[in-house]
Amino acid sequence: MTAPLVKVDAIVRSYRMRTGMFGRVADLRAVDGVSFDIRRGETLGLVGESGSGKSTTGRMVLGLEAPDSGSVAFEQAAMPAIGSAPWRSQRARMQMIFQDPLGALDRRWTIARQVREPLDIHAIGDDASRAVRVDELLHSVGLAHDQGLRYPHELSGGQRQRAVIARALATRPDFLVCDEPVSALDVSIQAQVINLLIDLQAELGLTMLFISHDLRVVRQISRRVAVMYLGRIVELGDADHLFAAPQHPYTRALVSASPAPGRRNAERIVLTGDPPNPAARPAGCAFHPRCSHAFARCRMESPKLVEIAPDRSVACHLLDAGTVPAAASEAAA
Amino acid sequence: MLRFFAVRIARAMLTIALVVTFAFVVLRLSGDPALIIMGPEAPPEVIAAFRKAWGLDDPIWMQYLDYFGAIARGELGRSMRDGRPAIALVAERIPATLVLTIPALLLKLGIGIPAGILAALHRGSVIDRAVMAAAVAGFTVPSFVLGLVLVLIFAVQLGWLPSGGQDSWRHAILPIITLGIGGAAVLARFTRSAMLEVLGQPYVRTASAKGVAWRAVVIRHALPNAAIPTVTIIGFMVGTLIAGAVVVESVFSWPGVGRLLVVAVANRDLAVVQCVLLLVAATMVASNLAVDFLYGFLDPRLRTGTQAGAH
Amino acid sequence: MADLSLPQQPAARRRLSLPKIPTAVVVAIAWIVAILVVALLADTIAPYSLTRMDLKNRLSMPGNATHWLGTDELGRDVLSRLLFSIRISLLIAFGATAISAVLGTLLGFLAAHFRGLIEQIVLMLADFQASMPFLILALAVLAFFGSSLQLLVCLMGLYGWERYARIARGLAISAAAQGYAGAIRQLGATPSRIYFRHILPNIASTLIVSMTLVFPEVILLESGLSFLGLGVQPPMTSLGNMVGYAREYLGRAPWIMLAPATTIVLTTLAVSIIGDWLRDKLDPTLK
């Protein structure tokens, strides 16, 4: 098997937070030992709710933040120091698509000028060829030349996101991290942008890390999926198999909440307990307060991500103790 | 709460230390202090003796520490003009300055705040516009121009009031008015915007909608909240009780600290300049500290502490 | 059949309409333009040189043919001196405002970019500057260093830098948080590109509004110092200087004082009016 394009190994990231003006200092573990590979040309989906650490993971994978421990390797080489010249030139190989396209664009520059900026920064080509490339890029994301002459606030949300994508592709990167790229868009536009990303990936051979809390969107675009909860990966595997037969109780709840044809509403699993708070991490398995199958071991020991089948890993003690109880016996909504 | 005050006090000490450092740096940068203080015609032996006596040949950090020590002990040098200790010279002028600045402060508060409140309550009306026009005039006219114009009108043309010196209480009237008007204008403008901001808040509209009498709304809700930012600027004005009259004292030949400073600067009487500088710093810092403490009591948000934001 | 089609709008062009400017602002702008012209052309417009003494005509009243604004105690033409004073005062005010804006913005960017110790130092200096009355600090420096023109401009250039620094730092930090600065950084842009090609143009309007607030204060400060005899030194003359010299002759020749005093007031007023208007236009949230 060829080496993966991106290899993430046990990355950890904490932030120090002071609770209130006179409170104690708390250590907030946003990402707590995450590992995965992304193979060339594939899309890995990263799913989780807010507070799961998926955005922080995305930033570390792209090299925008340095992990406190663990490593990220791109093409088997470690990431250069953030802000250094090699780091800056490496940006041409990897880019991020943001959740808020309006925030990612400079209000005072025209779209065309912004799409062109990576070419200026990395000194690619000359004036004439840059202009040609800008048109090429606009065309490839479905924007007209005229729209390049506009300012970000004059375009719609979907068009802005296309502009961001065009800008990200200017230097022909190998790797894209998409952090909730369609969450801020209307549902009808979401499909367009997702399809655009899928087409571009096929055409350009892109490798992607696709971060989202929306399962429908993730399963459309990803070949493999990792599910995160409170900074850890709880389940990882092939997208279709994972969504068809989720093993981890959290994944089951997520999948049951996401509408899909053929599944009855009555099977919906509702989680009890508080939503995940990284500043108040439960002891043992982070999910155990909300898990209806929790037993003694869950309260004391954190489960490791274990490969239970080829290309399928789960982090749950239940899998050591036998199979997870069948879906039919779950408590109904 | 204790931590809040400790931080503020530490900051105050730091500011004073910075002022002392500033004085030291400026003193050193401006040339050889020996030459400056002794004069360029002094014979070389005198210069050498001076340098030795003041430790000017020591390494700079040692001089700095010595300087700091001297300041802390209150040794602020002697005036070049008459050899008296600078502190004494400055101290004996303070009452004269206060005679001007304290009544002026009362004038500023007495005119400025009500004018600002009135303007805010009648926003957009003739009253508002008149007050604002007066306020703008008040602070675009520099104090020396205002002072001279008042002298021109009341002393020269009308002959009602004297134009300079300190001989009688009548001499204080024009300076006090000059000082008061400028400050009143600033205060009026400030109070008005503080009030407007508070009046635009939802909780004021809610109180009004609940049927509370407008007057009560203003007195119980608007004023206390508008007071908070106003306290800062008043604190600044209190802090300038000593420093605020520099120009006006010169206009009216009033023998206060400000006039002393101007003369000392003109004569390069460095000990006196340094002394006034430190005195002003101490006053400002003390009043800022008082304002901070007052804030701690007035603003309940500060008392209980706010939540830390995200990283 | 009636033609029901909509009238054609010109494609991508919008009709440019001049924003409606209040009369007060127009007058203010006109005054400032006039002052600037005077400052630039003082040499050519002034009827006399600023030191030329007409001893037979001392303290003559304004309105006569040879000296429109009268003469001072040494027979010098008040109008000429006024014109030259305007030039010097404006020179100092512009120079100082520019210096403090550049200095403050740079320090603000440095604080925002490096955070940590550098930020603390900048904030501490800003606090220090804001907590001491500038006049006193200026007087101390003048006592030690004397009053040359270059020193004066540099000294005035330290007035108000902390306001720009706070603004630049705050807006740069929020630009990074908002995303566009971070987005462009991850394109591989160097920090200077981010700050000067992206952040600075975006915060320029706020900085310009600050400049219109600082500018009149610098004029007032410089004229105050000159009035005290500690600012601009003879043979150069500034507006404050003229008022200072006029003090002794207040009774006999009030016009010597009134001409420069009125100029100071009108100029300060004009810039304040323009500043207020700009602030309302550019950032209505900044009441």
Tab-separated table of C-alpha atoms in Angstrom, chain A:
chain	number	residue	atom	x	y	z
A	1	MET	CA	0.000	0.000	0.000
A	2	THR	CA	1.381	3.376	-0.885
A	3	ALA	CA	2.182	5.720	1.956
A	4	PRO	CA	-0.638	8.056	2.968
A	5	LEU	CA	-0.442	11.683	1.915
A	6	VAL	CA	-1.202	12.863	5.418
A	7	LYS	CA	-0.371	10.974	8.548
A	8	VAL	CA	-1.663	12.194	11.869
A	9	ASP	CA	-0.201	10.573	14.936
A	10	ALA	CA	-1.651	11.022	18.440
A	11	ILE	CA	-1.982	14.793	18.292
A	12	VAL	CA	-2.997	16.595	21.434
A	13	ARG	CA	-3.961	20.208	21.881
A	14	SER	CA	-4.951	21.937	25.104
A	15	TYR	CA	-5.803	25.493	25.950
A	16	ARG	CA	-5.474	27.142	29.312
A	17	MET	CA	-8.628	28.832	30.394
A	18	ARG	CA	-9.350	30.958	33.363
A	19	THR	CA	-12.869	30.482	34.658
A	20	GLY	CA	-14.061	33.942	35.632
A	21	MET	CA	-11.861	36.749	36.822
A	22	PHE	CA	-10.790	35.087	40.024
A	23	GLY	CA	-11.379	31.484	39.113
A	24	ARG	CA	-8.913	28.691	38.805
A	25	VAL	CA	-7.055	27.929	35.669
A	26	ALA	CA	-8.493	24.981	33.791
A	27	ASP	CA	-6.818	22.949	31.136
A	28	LEU	CA	-9.171	22.556	28.218
A	29	ARG	CA	-8.272	19.591	26.076
A	30	ALA	CA	-9.681	20.317	22.693
A	31	VAL	CA	-7.972	17.385	20.997
A	32	ASP	CA	-6.903	14.388	23.023
A	33	GLY	CA	-4.818	11.898	21.102
A	34	VAL	CA	-6.184	11.732	17.556
A	35	SER	CA	-4.575	9.541	14.890
A	36	PHE	CA	-5.545	8.766	11.344
A	37	ASP	CA	-4.192	8.563	7.811
A	38	ILE	CA	-5.516	10.192	4.712
A	39	ARG	CA	-4.636	8.430	1.499
A	40	ARG	CA	-3.905	10.292	-1.665
A	41	GLY	CA	-6.975	11.160	-3.649
A	42	GLU	CA	-9.482	10.189	-0.968
A	43	THR	CA	-11.778	12.240	1.229
A	44	LEU	CA	-11.813	11.613	4.943
A	45	GLY	CA	-14.890	12.973	6.652
A	46	LEU	CA	-14.562	14.209	10.212
A	47	VAL	CA	-17.842	14.282	12.066
A	48	GLY	CA	-18.753	15.580	15.481
A	49	GLU	CA	-20.821	18.134	17.326
A	50	SER	CA	-19.470	21.473	18.499
A	51	GLY	CA	-16.919	20.981	21.234
A	52	SER	CA	-15.685	17.737	19.695
A	53	GLY	CA	-12.404	19.300	18.587
A	54	LYS	CA	-12.871	18.672	14.882
A	55	SER	CA	-12.030	22.225	13.803
A	56	THR	CA	-8.912	22.261	15.952
A	57	THR	CA	-7.904	18.931	14.457
A	58	GLY	CA	-8.418	20.355	10.973
A	59	ARG	CA	-6.176	23.295	11.758
A	60	MET	CA	-3.458	21.063	13.111
A	61	VAL	CA	-3.638	18.738	10.123
A	62	LEU	CA	-3.200	21.716	7.837
A	63	GLY	CA	-0.320	23.006	9.897
A	64	LEU	CA	-2.039	26.191	11.057
A	65	GLU	CA	-1.592	25.250	14.672
A	66	ALA	CA	1.049	23.133	16.258
A	67	PRO	CA	-0.023	20.163	18.381
A	68	ASP	CA	1.218	20.126	21.969
A	69	SER	CA	2.344	16.557	21.411
A	70	GLY	CA	2.087	14.061	18.595
A	71	SER	CA	2.888	14.805	14.981
A	72	VAL	CA	1.432	15.565	11.609
A	73	ALA	CA	3.322	14.422	8.534
A	74	PHE	CA	2.652	15.538	5.004
A	75	GLU	CA	4.221	13.298	2.376
A	76	GLN	CA	6.156	11.621	5.161
A	77	ALA	CA	7.815	14.888	6.138
A	78	ALA	CA	7.127	16.793	9.337
A	79	MET	CA	5.447	20.170	9.080
A	80	PRO	CA	7.825	23.134	9.046
A	81	ALA	CA	7.633	25.661	11.860
A	82	ILE	CA	4.548	27.817	11.637
A	83	GLY	CA	5.161	31.216	10.086
A	84	SER	CA	8.554	30.336	8.673
A	85	ALA	CA	9.427	30.734	5.026
A	86	PRO	CA	9.261	26.990	4.229
A	87	TRP	CA	5.888	26.889	5.937
A	88	ARG	CA	4.678	29.768	3.792
A	89	SER	CA	5.758	28.153	0.577
A	90	GLN	CA	4.221	24.869	1.658
A	91	ARG	CA	0.875	26.624	1.790
A	92	ALA	CA	0.779	26.325	-1.963
A	93	ARG	CA	0.363	22.576	-1.541
A	94	MET	CA	-2.476	22.675	0.970
A	95	GLN	CA	-5.366	25.009	1.622
A	96	MET	CA	-8.406	25.516	3.788
A	97	ILE	CA	-12.010	26.191	2.853
A	98	PHE	CA	-13.733	28.070	5.625
A	99	GLN	CA	-17.162	28.035	7.138
A	100	ASP	CA	-17.769	31.740	6.676
A	101	PRO	CA	-16.779	32.795	3.157
A	102	LEU	CA	-17.510	36.455	3.845
A	103	GLY	CA	-15.120	36.413	6.773
A	104	ALA	CA	-12.449	34.701	4.721
A	105	LEU	CA	-12.433	37.374	2.052
A	106	ASP	CA	-11.174	40.940	2.251
A	107	ARG	CA	-14.169	43.224	1.790
A	108	ARG	CA	-12.171	45.772	-0.118
A	109	TRP	CA	-10.669	43.597	-2.817
A	110	THR	CA	-12.486	42.355	-5.879
A	111	ILE	CA	-13.037	38.635	-6.217
A	112	ALA	CA	-10.670	38.384	-9.138
A	113	ARG	CA	-7.907	40.117	-7.241
A	114	GLN	CA	-8.368	37.791	-4.291
A	115	VAL	CA	-8.406	34.681	-6.452
A	116	ARG	CA	-5.232	35.965	-7.986
A	117	GLU	CA	-3.520	36.688	-4.698
A	118	PRO	CA	-2.010	33.212	-4.131
A	119	LEU	CA	-0.388	33.501	-7.544
A	120	ASP	CA	1.074	36.864	-6.546
A	121	ILE	CA	2.230	35.579	-3.179
A	122	HIS	CA	3.993	32.549	-4.605
A	123	ALA	CA	5.173	34.409	-7.700
A	124	ILE	CA	3.633	31.969	-10.128
A	125	GLY	CA	3.728	32.987	-13.758
A	126	ASP	CA	3.628	36.565	-14.956
A	127	ASP	CA	0.876	39.144	-15.166
A	128	ALA	CA	-0.643	37.818	-18.333
A	129	SER	CA	-0.633	34.174	-17.345
A	130	ARG	CA	-2.017	35.032	-13.914
A	131	ALA	CA	-4.968	36.808	-15.476
A	132	VAL	CA	-5.624	33.794	-17.667
A	133	ARG	CA	-5.406	31.443	-14.713
A	134	VAL	CA	-7.837	33.581	-12.702
A	135	ASP	CA	-10.405	33.269	-15.452
A	136	GLU	CA	-9.747	29.568	-15.649
A	137	LEU	CA	-10.308	29.208	-11.918
A	138	LEU	CA	-13.472	31.271	-11.891
A	139	HIS	CA	-14.792	29.179	-14.708
A	140	SER	CA	-13.958	25.937	-12.972
A	141	VAL	CA	-16.056	26.889	-9.952
A	142	GLY	CA	-18.911	28.151	-12.036
A	143	LEU	CA	-18.369	31.888	-11.680
A	144	ALA	CA	-18.507	34.292	-14.606
A	145	HIS	CA	-15.730	36.709	-15.468
A	146	ASP	CA	-18.023	39.610	-14.477
A	147	GLN	CA	-18.458	38.215	-11.016
A	148	GLY	CA	-14.727	38.438	-10.607
A	149	LEU	CA	-15.034	42.191	-10.862
A	150	ARG	CA	-17.408	42.372	-7.930
A	151	TYR	CA	-16.777	42.718	-4.225
A	152	PRO	CA	-17.563	39.963	-1.751
A	153	HIS	CA	-20.621	41.637	-0.286
A	154	GLU	CA	-22.123	41.903	-3.753
A	155	LEU	CA	-22.248	38.147	-4.223
A	156	SER	CA	-24.486	35.543	-2.662
A	157	GLY	CA	-23.245	33.142	-0.005
A	158	GLY	CA	-22.893	30.304	-2.464
A	159	GLN	CA	-20.985	32.435	-4.934
A	160	ARG	CA	-18.664	33.632	-2.216
A	161	GLN	CA	-17.855	30.104	-1.204
A	162	ARG	CA	-17.113	29.263	-4.810
A	163	ALA	CA	-14.754	32.233	-4.880
A	164	VAL	CA	-13.017	30.927	-1.774
A	165	ILE	CA	-12.685	27.532	-3.431
A	166	ALA	CA	-11.315	29.129	-6.573
A	167	ARG	CA	-8.746	31.003	-4.530
A	168	ALA	CA	-7.804	27.849	-2.664
A	169	LEU	CA	-7.190	25.996	-5.922
A	170	ALA	CA	-5.086	28.723	-7.511
A	171	THR	CA	-1.766	27.104	-6.680
A	172	ARG	CA	-2.938	23.603	-7.598
A	173	PRO	CA	-2.728	22.240	-4.059
A	174	ASP	CA	-2.708	18.532	-3.301
A	175	PHE	CA	-4.663	18.724	-0.088
A	176	LEU	CA	-7.760	20.623	1.009
A	177	VAL	CA	-9.211	20.870	4.477
A	178	CYS	CA	-12.848	21.915	4.341
A	179	ASP	CA	-14.106	23.145	7.724
A	180	GLU	CA	-17.902	23.209	7.645
A	181	PRO	CA	-17.841	24.729	4.156
A	182	VAL	CA	-21.571	24.569	3.573
A	183	SER	CA	-22.996	25.019	7.059
A	184	ALA	CA	-23.580	28.716	6.524
A	185	LEU	CA	-25.342	28.255	3.191
A	186	ASP	CA	-28.942	27.641	2.261
A	187	VAL	CA	-29.811	23.994	1.941
A	188	SER	CA	-30.480	24.286	-1.771
A	189	ILE	CA	-27.070	25.848	-2.338
A	190	GLN	CA	-25.313	23.308	-0.153
A	191	ALA	CA	-25.907	20.561	-2.651
A	192	GLN	CA	-24.454	22.667	-5.461
A	193	VAL	CA	-21.284	23.420	-3.580
A	194	ILE	CA	-20.839	19.834	-2.451
A	195	ASN	CA	-21.248	18.618	-5.993
A	196	LEU	CA	-18.733	21.177	-7.106
A	197	LEU	CA	-16.237	19.892	-4.567
A	198	ILE	CA	-16.821	16.310	-5.644
A	199	ASP	CA	-16.326	17.216	-9.302
A	200	LEU	CA	-13.193	19.194	-8.585
A	201	GLN	CA	-11.779	16.355	-6.571
A	202	ALA	CA	-12.290	13.908	-9.382
A	203	GLU	CA	-10.871	16.311	-11.928
A	204	LEU	CA	-7.834	17.454	-9.976
A	205	GLY	CA	-7.083	14.396	-7.867
A	206	LEU	CA	-7.466	16.314	-4.627
A	207	THR	CA	-7.100	14.777	-1.217
A	208	MET	CA	-9.578	16.184	1.281
A	209	LEU	CA	-10.344	16.315	4.956
A	210	PHE	CA	-14.004	17.242	5.175
A	211	ILE	CA	-15.152	18.471	8.567
A	212	SER	CA	-18.812	18.808	9.375
A	213	HIS	CA	-21.497	18.127	11.933
A	214	ASP	CA	-23.976	17.327	9.163
A	215	LEU	CA	-23.985	13.616	8.412
A	216	ARG	CA	-25.943	13.828	5.199
A	217	VAL	CA	-23.334	16.051	3.651
A	218	VAL	CA	-20.421	14.026	4.982
A	219	ARG	CA	-21.647	10.735	3.669
A	220	GLN	CA	-22.107	12.208	0.216
A	221	ILE	CA	-18.553	13.323	-0.174
A	222	SER	CA	-16.416	11.088	2.030
A	223	ARG	CA	-14.919	7.736	1.330
A	224	ARG	CA	-13.936	7.179	4.914
A	225	VAL	CA	-15.297	8.796	8.031
A	226	ALA	CA	-13.956	9.476	11.519
A	227	VAL	CA	-16.396	10.310	14.306
A	228	MET	CA	-15.101	12.547	17.075
A	229	TYR	CA	-16.377	13.064	20.570
A	230	LEU	CA	-14.742	15.384	23.120
A	231	GLY	CA	-11.401	15.396	21.368
A	232	ARG	CA	-11.138	11.705	20.593
A	233	ILE	CA	-12.009	9.553	17.649
A	234	VAL	CA	-14.650	7.058	18.696
A	235	GLU	CA	-15.172	5.348	15.388
A	236	LEU	CA	-13.317	5.272	12.080
A	237	GLY	CA	-13.970	3.417	8.872
A	238	ASP	CA	-15.382	3.214	5.388
A	239	ALA	CA	-18.251	5.696	5.056
A	240	ASP	CA	-20.924	3.455	3.633
A	241	HIS	CA	-20.263	0.622	6.042
A	242	LEU	CA	-20.050	2.916	9.010
A	243	PHE	CA	-23.327	4.612	8.359
A	244	ALA	CA	-25.045	1.358	7.485
A	245	ALA	CA	-23.871	-0.407	10.630
A	246	PRO	CA	-22.504	1.982	13.234
A	247	GLN	CA	-20.850	0.285	16.192
A	248	HIS	CA	-20.173	2.970	18.739
A	249	PRO	CA	-23.228	4.090	20.749
A	250	TYR	CA	-22.528	7.721	19.892
A	251	THR	CA	-22.312	6.992	16.183
A	252	ARG	CA	-25.538	5.072	16.448
A	253	ALA	CA	-27.267	8.032	18.010
A	254	LEU	CA	-25.911	10.362	15.335
A	255	VAL	CA	-26.919	8.118	12.514
A	256	SER	CA	-30.354	7.568	13.930
A	257	ALA	CA	-30.942	11.288	14.190
A	258	SER	CA	-30.039	11.901	10.583
A	259	PRO	CA	-32.930	11.286	8.223
A	260	ALA	CA	-32.337	8.733	5.512
A	261	PRO	CA	-34.712	6.947	3.212
A	262	GLY	CA	-35.834	3.575	4.456
A	263	ARG	CA	-35.398	4.116	8.140
A	264	ARG	CA	-38.327	4.624	10.387
A	265	ASN	CA	-38.441	7.534	12.829
A	266	ALA	CA	-39.303	5.257	15.691
A	267	GLU	CA	-35.751	3.996	15.778
A	268	ARG	CA	-34.366	7.339	16.766
A	269	ILE	CA	-32.010	7.239	19.717
A	270	VAL	CA	-32.135	10.274	21.958
A	271	LEU	CA	-29.100	10.990	24.069
A	272	THR	CA	-29.595	12.061	27.637
A	273	GLY	CA	-27.232	14.085	29.751
A	274	ASP	CA	-25.354	17.299	29.056
A	275	PRO	CA	-23.787	18.127	25.708
A	276	PRO	CA	-20.030	17.664	25.641
A	277	ASN	CA	-18.033	20.304	27.483
A	278	PRO	CA	-14.305	20.103	26.927
A	279	ALA	CA	-13.636	22.020	30.121
A	280	ALA	CA	-15.425	19.412	32.201
A	281	ARG	CA	-14.327	16.121	30.741
A	282	PRO	CA	-15.850	13.048	32.428
A	283	ALA	CA	-13.475	10.486	33.865
A	284	GLY	CA	-12.993	7.255	31.988
A	285	CYS	CA	-14.817	7.108	28.669
A	286	ALA	CA	-15.802	10.641	27.748
A	287	PHE	CA	-19.167	9.460	26.468
A	288	HIS	CA	-20.219	7.351	29.413
A	289	PRO	CA	-22.568	9.878	31.120
A	290	ARG	CA	-24.788	9.815	28.051
A	291	CYS	CA	-24.436	6.211	27.111
A	292	SER	CA	-27.264	3.847	27.935
A	293	HIS	CA	-24.904	0.894	27.864
A	294	ALA	CA	-22.325	2.254	30.237
A	295	PHE	CA	-20.992	-0.135	32.839
A	296	ALA	CA	-18.394	0.006	35.571
A	297	ARG	CA	-15.339	-0.104	33.355
A	298	CYS	CA	-16.605	2.826	31.316
A	299	ARG	CA	-16.446	5.107	34.310
A	300	MET	CA	-12.851	4.293	35.061
A	301	GLU	CA	-10.987	3.597	31.889
A	302	SER	CA	-10.930	5.389	28.572
A	303	PRO	CA	-11.344	2.949	25.660
A	304	LYS	CA	-8.680	2.778	22.975
A	305	LEU	CA	-9.366	2.914	19.264
A	306	VAL	CA	-9.169	-0.722	18.265
A	307	GLU	CA	-9.411	-2.235	14.815
A	308	ILE	CA	-12.359	-4.620	14.900
A	309	ALA	CA	-12.469	-5.324	11.156
A	310	PRO	CA	-10.355	-4.357	8.163
A	311	ASP	CA	-10.690	-0.624	7.796
A	312	ARG	CA	-12.948	-0.265	10.821
A	313	SER	CA	-11.911	0.865	14.270
A	314	VAL	CA	-14.012	1.633	17.295
A	315	ALA	CA	-13.191	2.919	20.766
A	316	CYS	CA	-15.651	1.282	23.084
A	317	HIS	CA	-15.392	-1.182	25.955
A	318	LEU	CA	-18.565	-2.923	24.849
A	319	LEU	CA	-16.676	-4.463	21.976
A	320	ASP	CA	-14.350	-6.236	24.327
A	321	ALA	CA	-17.214	-7.541	26.383
A	322	GLY	CA	-19.042	-8.966	23.389
A	323	THR	CA	-21.128	-7.468	20.653
A	324	VAL	CA	-23.063	-4.284	21.080
A	325	PRO	CA	-26.746	-4.950	21.691
A	326	ALA	CA	-28.820	-4.859	18.510
A	327	ALA	CA	-30.542	-1.663	17.420
A	328	ALA	CA	-34.001	-3.052	17.982
A	329	SER	CA	-33.595	-3.208	21.712
A	330	GLU	CA	-32.628	0.449	22.053
A	331	ALA	CA	-34.953	2.739	23.931
A	332	ALA	CA	-37.214	4.527	21.501
A	333	ALA	CA	-37.618	8.306	21.404
